[in-house]
PDB file of C-alpha atoms in Angstrom:
ATOM      1  CA  GLN P1117      -1.238 -12.895  11.393  1.00 50.00           C
ATOM      2  CA  GLN P1118      -3.463 -10.359   9.724  1.00 58.00           C
ATOM      3  CA  GLN P1119      -3.322  -7.256  11.885  1.00 87.00           C
ATOM      4  CA  VAL P1120      -5.820  -5.173   9.903  1.00 94.00           C
ATOM      5  CA  LYS P1121      -9.042  -6.809   8.753  1.00 95.00           C
ATOM      6  CA  GLN P1122     -11.023  -5.022   6.061  1.00 96.00           C
ATOM      7  CA  SER P1123     -14.569  -5.611   4.858  1.00 96.00           C
ATOM      8  CA  PRO P1124     -16.346  -5.972   2.564  1.00 97.00           C
ATOM      9  CA  GLN P1125     -14.097  -7.381  -0.134  1.00 95.00           C
ATOM     10  CA  SER P1126     -16.281  -5.761  -2.787  1.00 96.00           C
ATOM     11  CA  LEU P1127     -19.047  -3.212  -2.746  1.00 97.00           C
ATOM     12  CA  ILE P1128     -21.551  -2.023  -5.310  1.00 98.00           C
ATOM     13  CA  VAL P1129     -23.279   1.283  -4.660  1.00 98.00           C
ATOM     14  CA  GLN P1130     -25.624   3.341  -6.757  1.00 98.00           C
ATOM     15  CA  LYS P1131     -24.623   6.840  -7.750  1.00 97.00           C
ATOM     16  CA  GLY P1132     -25.526   9.256  -4.982  1.00 97.00           C
ATOM     17  CA  GLY P1133     -25.491   6.584  -2.313  1.00 98.00           C
ATOM     18  CA  ILE P1134     -23.205   6.154   0.693  1.00 98.00           C
ATOM     19  CA  SER P1135     -20.290   3.745   0.507  1.00 98.00           C
ATOM     20  CA  ILE P1136     -19.064   2.327   3.801  1.00 98.00           C
ATOM     21  CA  ILE P1137     -15.889   0.315   4.265  1.00 98.00           C
ATOM     22  CA  ASN P1138     -14.873  -1.073   7.633  1.00 98.00           C
ATOM     23  CA  CYS P1139     -11.557  -1.994   9.176  1.00 98.00           C
ATOM     24  CA  ALA P1140     -10.579  -3.549  12.480  1.00 97.00           C
ATOM     25  CA  TYR P1141      -7.138  -3.745  13.992  1.00 95.00           C
ATOM     26  CA  GLU P1142      -5.519  -5.751  16.744  1.00 92.00           C
ATOM     27  CA  ASN P1143      -2.348  -3.895  17.640  1.00 90.00           C
ATOM     28  CA  THR P1144      -3.084  -1.290  20.326  1.00 89.00           C
ATOM     29  CA  ALA P1145       0.202   0.438  19.481  1.00 88.00           C
ATOM     30  CA  PHE P1146      -1.235   1.606  16.169  1.00 90.00           C
ATOM     31  CA  ASP P1147      -1.848   5.337  16.261  1.00 89.00           C
ATOM     32  CA  TYR P1148      -2.131   6.463  12.663  1.00 90.00           C
ATOM     33  CA  PHE P1149      -4.759   5.179  10.271  1.00 94.00           C
ATOM     34  CA  PRO P1150      -4.604   6.222   6.597  1.00 93.00           C
ATOM     35  CA  TRP P1151      -6.864   5.215   3.761  1.00 96.00           C
ATOM     36  CA  TYR P1152      -5.504   4.730   0.265  1.00 96.00           C
ATOM     37  CA  GLN P1153      -7.342   4.804  -3.052  1.00 97.00           C
ATOM     38  CA  GLN P1154      -6.050   2.796  -5.992  1.00 95.00           C
ATOM     39  CA  PHE P1155      -7.265   2.976  -9.583  1.00 95.00           C
ATOM     40  CA  PRO P1156      -6.477   0.154 -12.023  1.00 91.00           C
ATOM     41  CA  GLY P1157      -2.917   0.319 -13.280  1.00 89.00           C
ATOM     42  CA  LYS P1158      -1.952   2.971 -10.757  1.00 92.00           C
ATOM     43  CA  GLY P1159      -0.244   2.935  -7.406  1.00 92.00           C
ATOM     44  CA  PRO P1160      -2.238   3.657  -4.248  1.00 94.00           C
ATOM     45  CA  ALA P1161      -2.660   7.301  -3.291  1.00 94.00           C
ATOM     46  CA  LEU P1162      -3.317   8.680   0.171  1.00 93.00           C
ATOM     47  CA  LEU P1163      -6.958   9.686   0.482  1.00 95.00           C
ATOM     48  CA  ILE P1164      -7.467  10.655   4.110  1.00 94.00           C
ATOM     49  CA  ALA P1165      -5.952   9.741   7.474  1.00 93.00           C
ATOM     50  CA  ILE P1166      -6.855   9.939  11.150  1.00 93.00           C
ATOM     51  CA  ARG P1167      -5.205   9.731  14.548  1.00 89.00           C
ATOM     52  CA  PRO P1168      -7.032   8.201  17.520  1.00 87.00           C
ATOM     53  CA  ASP P1169      -7.323  11.479  19.406  1.00 88.00           C
ATOM     54  CA  VAL P1170     -10.373  12.332  17.314  1.00 91.00           C
ATOM     55  CA  SER P1171     -13.423  10.208  16.537  1.00 93.00           C
ATOM     56  CA  GLU P1172     -14.111  11.599  13.101  1.00 95.00           C
ATOM     57  CA  LYS P1173     -12.349  13.387  10.274  1.00 95.00           C
ATOM     58  CA  LYS P1174     -14.042  14.757   7.205  1.00 96.00           C
ATOM     59  CA  GLU P1175     -12.559  15.895   3.920  1.00 95.00           C
ATOM     60  CA  GLY P1176     -15.129  16.755   1.309  1.00 96.00           C
ATOM     61  CA  ARG P1177     -17.274  13.692   0.645  1.00 97.00           C
ATOM     62  CA  PHE P1178     -14.898  11.401   2.526  1.00 97.00           C
ATOM     63  CA  THR P1179     -15.201  10.796   6.273  1.00 97.00           C
ATOM     64  CA  ILE P1180     -13.257   8.523   8.598  1.00 96.00           C
ATOM     65  CA  SER P1181     -15.023   7.374  11.751  1.00 95.00           C
ATOM     66  CA  PHE P1182     -12.816   5.983  14.494  1.00 95.00           C
ATOM     67  CA  ASN P1183     -13.783   3.885  17.525  1.00 94.00           C
ATOM     68  CA  LYS P1184     -10.743   3.409  19.719  1.00 92.00           C
ATOM     69  CA  SER P1185     -12.385   1.147  22.288  1.00 93.00           C
ATOM     70  CA  ALA P1186     -13.638  -1.207  19.595  1.00 95.00           C
ATOM     71  CA  LYS P1187     -10.403  -0.913  17.612  1.00 94.00           C
ATOM     72  CA  GLN P1188     -12.367  -0.171  14.491  1.00 96.00           C
ATOM     73  CA  PHE P1189     -12.384   2.552  11.882  1.00 97.00           C
ATOM     74  CA  SER P1190     -14.391   3.091   8.758  1.00 98.00           C
ATOM     75  CA  LEU P1191     -14.466   5.128   5.582  1.00 98.00           C
ATOM     76  CA  HIS P1192     -17.693   6.732   4.463  1.00 98.00           C
ATOM     77  CA  ILE P1193     -18.053   8.120   0.966  1.00 98.00           C
ATOM     78  CA  MET P1194     -21.066  10.381   0.703  1.00 98.00           C
ATOM     79  CA  ASP P1195     -22.838  11.029  -2.594  1.00 98.00           C
ATOM     80  CA  SER P1196     -20.783   8.298  -4.252  1.00 98.00           C
ATOM     81  CA  GLN P1197     -19.879   8.942  -7.882  1.00 97.00           C
ATOM     82  CA  PRO P1198     -18.806   6.605 -10.688  1.00 97.00           C
ATOM     83  CA  GLY P1199     -15.395   8.284 -10.531  1.00 97.00           C
ATOM     84  CA  ASP P1200     -15.020   6.905  -7.003  1.00 98.00           C
ATOM     85  CA  SER P1201     -14.911   3.384  -8.421  1.00 98.00           C
ATOM     86  CA  ALA P1202     -11.560   2.074  -7.242  1.00 97.00           C
ATOM     87  CA  THR P1203      -9.980  -0.212  -4.684  1.00 96.00           C
ATOM     88  CA  TYR P1204      -9.701   1.223  -1.194  1.00 97.00           C
ATOM     89  CA  PHE P1205      -7.170   0.085   1.365  1.00 96.00           C
ATOM     90  CA  CYS P1206      -7.129   0.887   5.035  1.00 96.00           C
ATOM     91  CA  ALA P1207      -3.801   0.856   6.800  1.00 94.00           C
ATOM     92  CA  ALA P1208      -2.351   1.335  10.242  1.00 93.00           C
ATOM     93  CA  THR P1209       0.984   2.044  11.842  1.00 89.00           C
ATOM     94  CA  GLY P1210       2.449   2.641  15.283  1.00 84.00           C
ATOM     95  CA  ALA P1211       4.382   5.525  16.741  1.00 65.00           C
ATOM     96  CA  GLY P1212       7.795   5.896  15.197  1.00 70.00           C
ATOM     97  CA  SER P1213       7.237   3.046  12.796  1.00 76.00           C
ATOM     98  CA  TYR P1214       7.703   3.344   9.080  1.00 77.00           C
ATOM     99  CA  GLN P1215       5.842   0.161   8.228  1.00 82.00           C
ATOM    100  CA  LEU P1216       2.265   0.467   7.098  1.00 88.00           C
ATOM    101  CA  THR P1217       0.114  -2.595   7.716  1.00 90.00           C
ATOM    102  CA  PHE P1218      -2.568  -2.772   5.041  1.00 93.00           C
ATOM    103  CA  GLY P1219      -5.979  -4.365   4.892  1.00 94.00           C
ATOM    104  CA  LYS P1220      -6.720  -6.579   1.897  1.00 94.00           C
ATOM    105  CA  GLY P1221      -8.688  -3.913   0.081  1.00 95.00           C
ATOM    106  CA  THR P1222     -12.269  -3.243  -0.985  1.00 96.00           C
ATOM    107  CA  LYS P1223     -13.202  -2.960  -4.626  1.00 96.00           C
ATOM    108  CA  LEU P1224     -15.874  -0.283  -4.911  1.00 98.00           C
ATOM    109  CA  SER P1225     -18.069  -0.011  -7.967  1.00 98.00           C
ATOM    110  CA  VAL P1226     -20.426   2.949  -8.212  1.00 98.00           C
ATOM    111  CA  ILE P1227     -23.087   2.351 -10.829  1.00 97.00           C
ATOM    112  CA  PRO P1228     -24.977   5.178 -12.542  1.00 92.00           C
TER     113      PRO P1228
ATOM    114  CA  GLY E1019       7.895  13.810 -14.136  1.00 54.00           C
ATOM    115  CA  ALA E1020       7.403  14.641 -10.502  1.00 80.00           C
ATOM    116  CA  GLY E1021       6.125  11.249  -9.364  1.00 92.00           C
ATOM    117  CA  VAL E1022       7.689   7.906  -8.516  1.00 96.00           C
ATOM    118  CA  SER E1023       8.502   5.968 -11.639  1.00 96.00           C
ATOM    119  CA  GLN E1024       9.034   2.240 -12.006  1.00 97.00           C
ATOM    120  CA  SER E1025      10.302   0.094 -14.819  1.00 97.00           C
ATOM    121  CA  PRO E1026       9.427  -2.086 -16.499  1.00 97.00           C
ATOM    122  CA  SER E1027       5.678  -1.737 -16.165  1.00 96.00           C
ATOM    123  CA  ASN E1028       5.234  -5.404 -17.022  1.00 97.00           C
ATOM    124  CA  LYS E1029       7.667  -8.291 -16.861  1.00 97.00           C
ATOM    125  CA  VAL E1030       7.028 -11.848 -17.952  1.00 98.00           C
ATOM    126  CA  THR E1031       9.721 -14.350 -17.107  1.00 97.00           C
ATOM    127  CA  GLU E1032      10.247 -18.054 -16.915  1.00 97.00           C
ATOM    128  CA  LYS E1033      10.544 -19.910 -13.649  1.00 97.00           C
ATOM    129  CA  GLY E1034      14.130 -19.997 -12.481  1.00 97.00           C
ATOM    130  CA  LYS E1035      15.208 -16.773 -14.179  1.00 98.00           C
ATOM    131  CA  ASP E1036      16.438 -13.700 -12.342  1.00 98.00           C
ATOM    132  CA  VAL E1037      14.631 -10.362 -12.659  1.00 98.00           C
ATOM    133  CA  GLU E1038      15.487  -6.775 -11.755  1.00 98.00           C
ATOM    134  CA  LEU E1039      12.873  -4.161 -11.039  1.00 98.00           C
ATOM    135  CA  ARG E1040      13.753  -0.487 -10.936  1.00 97.00           C
ATOM    136  CA  CYS E1041      12.379   2.406  -8.926  1.00 97.00           C
ATOM    137  CA  ASP E1042      13.099   6.117  -9.345  1.00 96.00           C
ATOM    138  CA  PRO E1043      11.790   7.961  -6.289  1.00 95.00           C
ATOM    139  CA  ILE E1044      10.676  11.552  -6.150  1.00 94.00           C
ATOM    140  CA  SER E1045      13.687  13.826  -6.160  1.00 92.00           C
ATOM    141  CA  GLY E1046      14.679  14.827  -2.639  1.00 90.00           C
ATOM    142  CA  HIS E1047      12.826  12.015  -0.926  1.00 92.00           C
ATOM    143  CA  THR E1048      15.138  10.275   1.512  1.00 91.00           C
ATOM    144  CA  ALA E1049      12.957   7.277   2.316  1.00 92.00           C
ATOM    145  CA  LEU E1050      12.113   4.510  -0.135  1.00 94.00           C
ATOM    146  CA  TYR E1051       9.892   1.469   0.332  1.00 94.00           C
ATOM    147  CA  TRP E1052       9.154  -1.664  -1.651  1.00 96.00           C
ATOM    148  CA  TYR E1053       5.829  -3.489  -1.330  1.00 95.00           C
ATOM    149  CA  ARG E1054       4.341  -6.537  -2.994  1.00 96.00           C
ATOM    150  CA  GLN E1055       0.686  -6.679  -3.970  1.00 94.00           C
ATOM    151  CA  SER E1056      -0.625 -10.143  -4.751  1.00 91.00           C
ATOM    152  CA  LEU E1057      -4.035 -10.733  -6.300  1.00 83.00           C
ATOM    153  CA  GLY E1058      -6.752 -10.109  -3.754  1.00 74.00           C
ATOM    154  CA  GLN E1059      -4.254  -9.209  -1.066  1.00 79.00           C
ATOM    155  CA  GLY E1060      -3.219  -5.992   0.546  1.00 83.00           C
ATOM    156  CA  LEU E1061       0.194  -4.513   0.239  1.00 91.00           C
ATOM    157  CA  GLU E1062       2.954  -6.527   1.837  1.00 92.00           C
ATOM    158  CA  PHE E1063       5.979  -4.586   3.081  1.00 92.00           C
ATOM    159  CA  LEU E1064       9.270  -5.855   1.691  1.00 95.00           C
ATOM    160  CA  ILE E1065      12.096  -3.433   2.446  1.00 94.00           C
ATOM    161  CA  TYR E1066      12.775   0.124   3.589  1.00 92.00           C
ATOM    162  CA  PHE E1067      15.682   2.455   2.851  1.00 92.00           C
ATOM    163  CA  GLN E1068      16.314   5.666   4.772  1.00 90.00           C
ATOM    164  CA  GLY E1069      19.132   7.839   3.563  1.00 84.00           C
ATOM    165  CA  ASN E1070      22.479   6.121   3.996  1.00 81.00           C
ATOM    166  CA  SER E1071      21.332   3.932   6.881  1.00 85.00           C
ATOM    167  CA  ALA E1072      21.296   0.166   6.652  1.00 86.00           C
ATOM    168  CA  PRO E1073      18.012  -0.935   5.081  1.00 89.00           C
ATOM    169  CA  ASP E1074      15.304  -2.778   6.965  1.00 89.00           C
ATOM    170  CA  LYS E1075      15.027  -6.057   5.090  1.00 89.00           C
ATOM    171  CA  SER E1076      12.675  -7.702   7.553  1.00 88.00           C
ATOM    172  CA  GLY E1077       9.851  -8.038   5.026  1.00 90.00           C
ATOM    173  CA  LEU E1078      11.779  -9.864   2.335  1.00 93.00           C
ATOM    174  CA  PRO E1079      10.104 -13.287   1.951  1.00 93.00           C
ATOM    175  CA  SER E1080      13.234 -15.275   1.154  1.00 93.00           C
ATOM    176  CA  ASP E1081      16.929 -14.938   0.436  1.00 95.00           C
ATOM    177  CA  ARG E1082      16.091 -14.938  -3.274  1.00 97.00           C
ATOM    178  CA  PHE E1083      14.966 -11.354  -2.810  1.00 97.00           C
ATOM    179  CA  SER E1084      17.428  -8.498  -2.457  1.00 96.00           C
ATOM    180  CA  ALA E1085      17.402  -4.773  -3.016  1.00 95.00           C
ATOM    181  CA  GLU E1086      19.860  -1.949  -3.209  1.00 94.00           C
ATOM    182  CA  ARG E1087      19.671   1.770  -3.408  1.00 94.00           C
ATOM    183  CA  THR E1088      22.487   3.560  -5.148  1.00 85.00           C
ATOM    184  CA  GLY E1089      23.483   7.092  -4.239  1.00 81.00           C
ATOM    185  CA  GLY E1090      20.430   7.481  -2.059  1.00 78.00           C
ATOM    186  CA  SER E1091      18.202   7.638  -5.107  1.00 90.00           C
ATOM    187  CA  VAL E1092      17.410   4.859  -7.577  1.00 94.00           C
ATOM    188  CA  SER E1093      16.590   1.446  -6.151  1.00 96.00           C
ATOM    189  CA  THR E1094      16.662  -1.994  -7.716  1.00 97.00           C
ATOM    190  CA  LEU E1095      14.753  -5.008  -6.407  1.00 97.00           C
ATOM    191  CA  THR E1096      16.239  -8.293  -7.579  1.00 97.00           C
ATOM    192  CA  ILE E1097      14.510 -11.634  -7.458  1.00 98.00           C
ATOM    193  CA  GLN E1098      16.717 -14.610  -8.159  1.00 98.00           C
ATOM    194  CA  ARG E1099      15.516 -17.985  -9.398  1.00 98.00           C
ATOM    195  CA  THR E1100      11.955 -16.739  -9.722  1.00 98.00           C
ATOM    196  CA  GLN E1101       9.079 -18.968  -8.698  1.00 97.00           C
ATOM    197  CA  GLN E1102       5.441 -18.856  -9.780  1.00 96.00           C
ATOM    198  CA  GLU E1103       4.418 -17.596  -6.346  1.00 94.00           C
ATOM    199  CA  ASP E1104       6.534 -14.499  -6.978  1.00 96.00           C
ATOM    200  CA  SER E1105       3.950 -13.353  -9.523  1.00 96.00           C
ATOM    201  CA  ALA E1106       2.544 -10.088  -8.184  1.00 97.00           C
ATOM    202  CA  VAL E1107       2.638  -6.330  -8.615  1.00 96.00           C
ATOM    203  CA  TYR E1108       5.723  -4.836  -7.022  1.00 98.00           C
ATOM    204  CA  LEU E1109       5.177  -1.302  -5.808  1.00 97.00           C
ATOM    205  CA  CYS E1110       7.751   1.255  -4.852  1.00 97.00           C
ATOM    206  CA  ALA E1111       7.004   4.300  -2.703  1.00 94.00           C
ATOM    207  CA  SER E1112       9.018   7.222  -1.433  1.00 93.00           C
ATOM    208  CA  SER E1113       8.521   9.803   1.271  1.00 90.00           C
ATOM    209  CA  LEU E1114      10.257  13.020   2.133  1.00 88.00           C
ATOM    210  CA  VAL E1115      11.624  11.543   5.325  1.00 79.00           C
ATOM    211  CA  GLY E1116      11.279   8.180   6.987  1.00 73.00           C
ATOM    212  CA  GLY E1117       8.357   7.239   9.190  1.00 68.00           C
ATOM    213  CA  SER E1118       5.085   6.073   7.731  1.00 60.00           C
ATOM    214  CA  VAL E1119       3.135   9.055   9.048  1.00 69.00           C
ATOM    215  CA  ASN E1120       4.980  10.935   6.339  1.00 76.00           C
ATOM    216  CA  GLU E1121       2.916  10.480   3.205  1.00 85.00           C
ATOM    217  CA  GLN E1122       4.210   7.736   0.996  1.00 89.00           C
ATOM    218  CA  PHE E1123       3.919   8.395  -2.717  1.00 92.00           C
ATOM    219  CA  PHE E1124       3.548   5.236  -4.762  1.00 94.00           C
ATOM    220  CA  GLY E1125       4.701   4.440  -8.251  1.00 96.00           C
ATOM    221  CA  PRO E1126       2.466   2.603 -10.738  1.00 95.00           C
ATOM    222  CA  GLY E1127       4.121  -0.711  -9.999  1.00 96.00           C
ATOM    223  CA  THR E1128       5.726  -3.489 -12.006  1.00 97.00           C
ATOM    224  CA  ARG E1129       3.489  -6.441 -12.787  1.00 96.00           C
ATOM    225  CA  LEU E1130       5.627  -9.576 -12.651  1.00 97.00           C
ATOM    226  CA  THR E1131       4.371 -12.799 -14.170  1.00 97.00           C
ATOM    227  CA  VAL E1132       6.401 -15.951 -13.687  1.00 97.00           C
ATOM    228  CA  LEU E1133       5.468 -18.723 -16.093  1.00 96.00           C
TER     229      LEU E1133
END
């Protein structure tokens, strides 16, 4: 059972454009939603995270939007740059849990 | 180095052989996690160590997989009688304390190829 569904699988965006990646979850016990960025040959690194008590969190060019009623959250990358080209994973976990449940990832390519 | 290190970076083995993958967590981190990343898939949780507590092995896919953590630091993931479906990148992560809301720092992974 896939508890976190991520889309699209791949995304091509022009430099300066907005990249949007969506995730949906099923488990209502989830209460922490991080996004990870992974470059080829590297391990994933935490990018930004949100809790469901807020609907949006922004850090620089990266914004998470959260819709608790729809059980959906998304990552927006403003002014996308070629250096943002990487695979992005959404994840979710519940209170007190140590297990992160990951989406399948989105490969983002930002073309000049 | 200050990060999580893993060795080897690549491992090619023949079906039926045993392999050992090593993880050196960040010094002082009490929690250690192993994940498997198959092509086109997300990260699949395998096992979790927290201090000296018994590990959570609930994610291990079969009894061919085992892991240990010696002295609360270095961890070894062992796969016995490897199968082609074991081919994947095996990632190790550590965090200061247990609980996934504590940032997990990932190593670069070991790419395992079973021929």
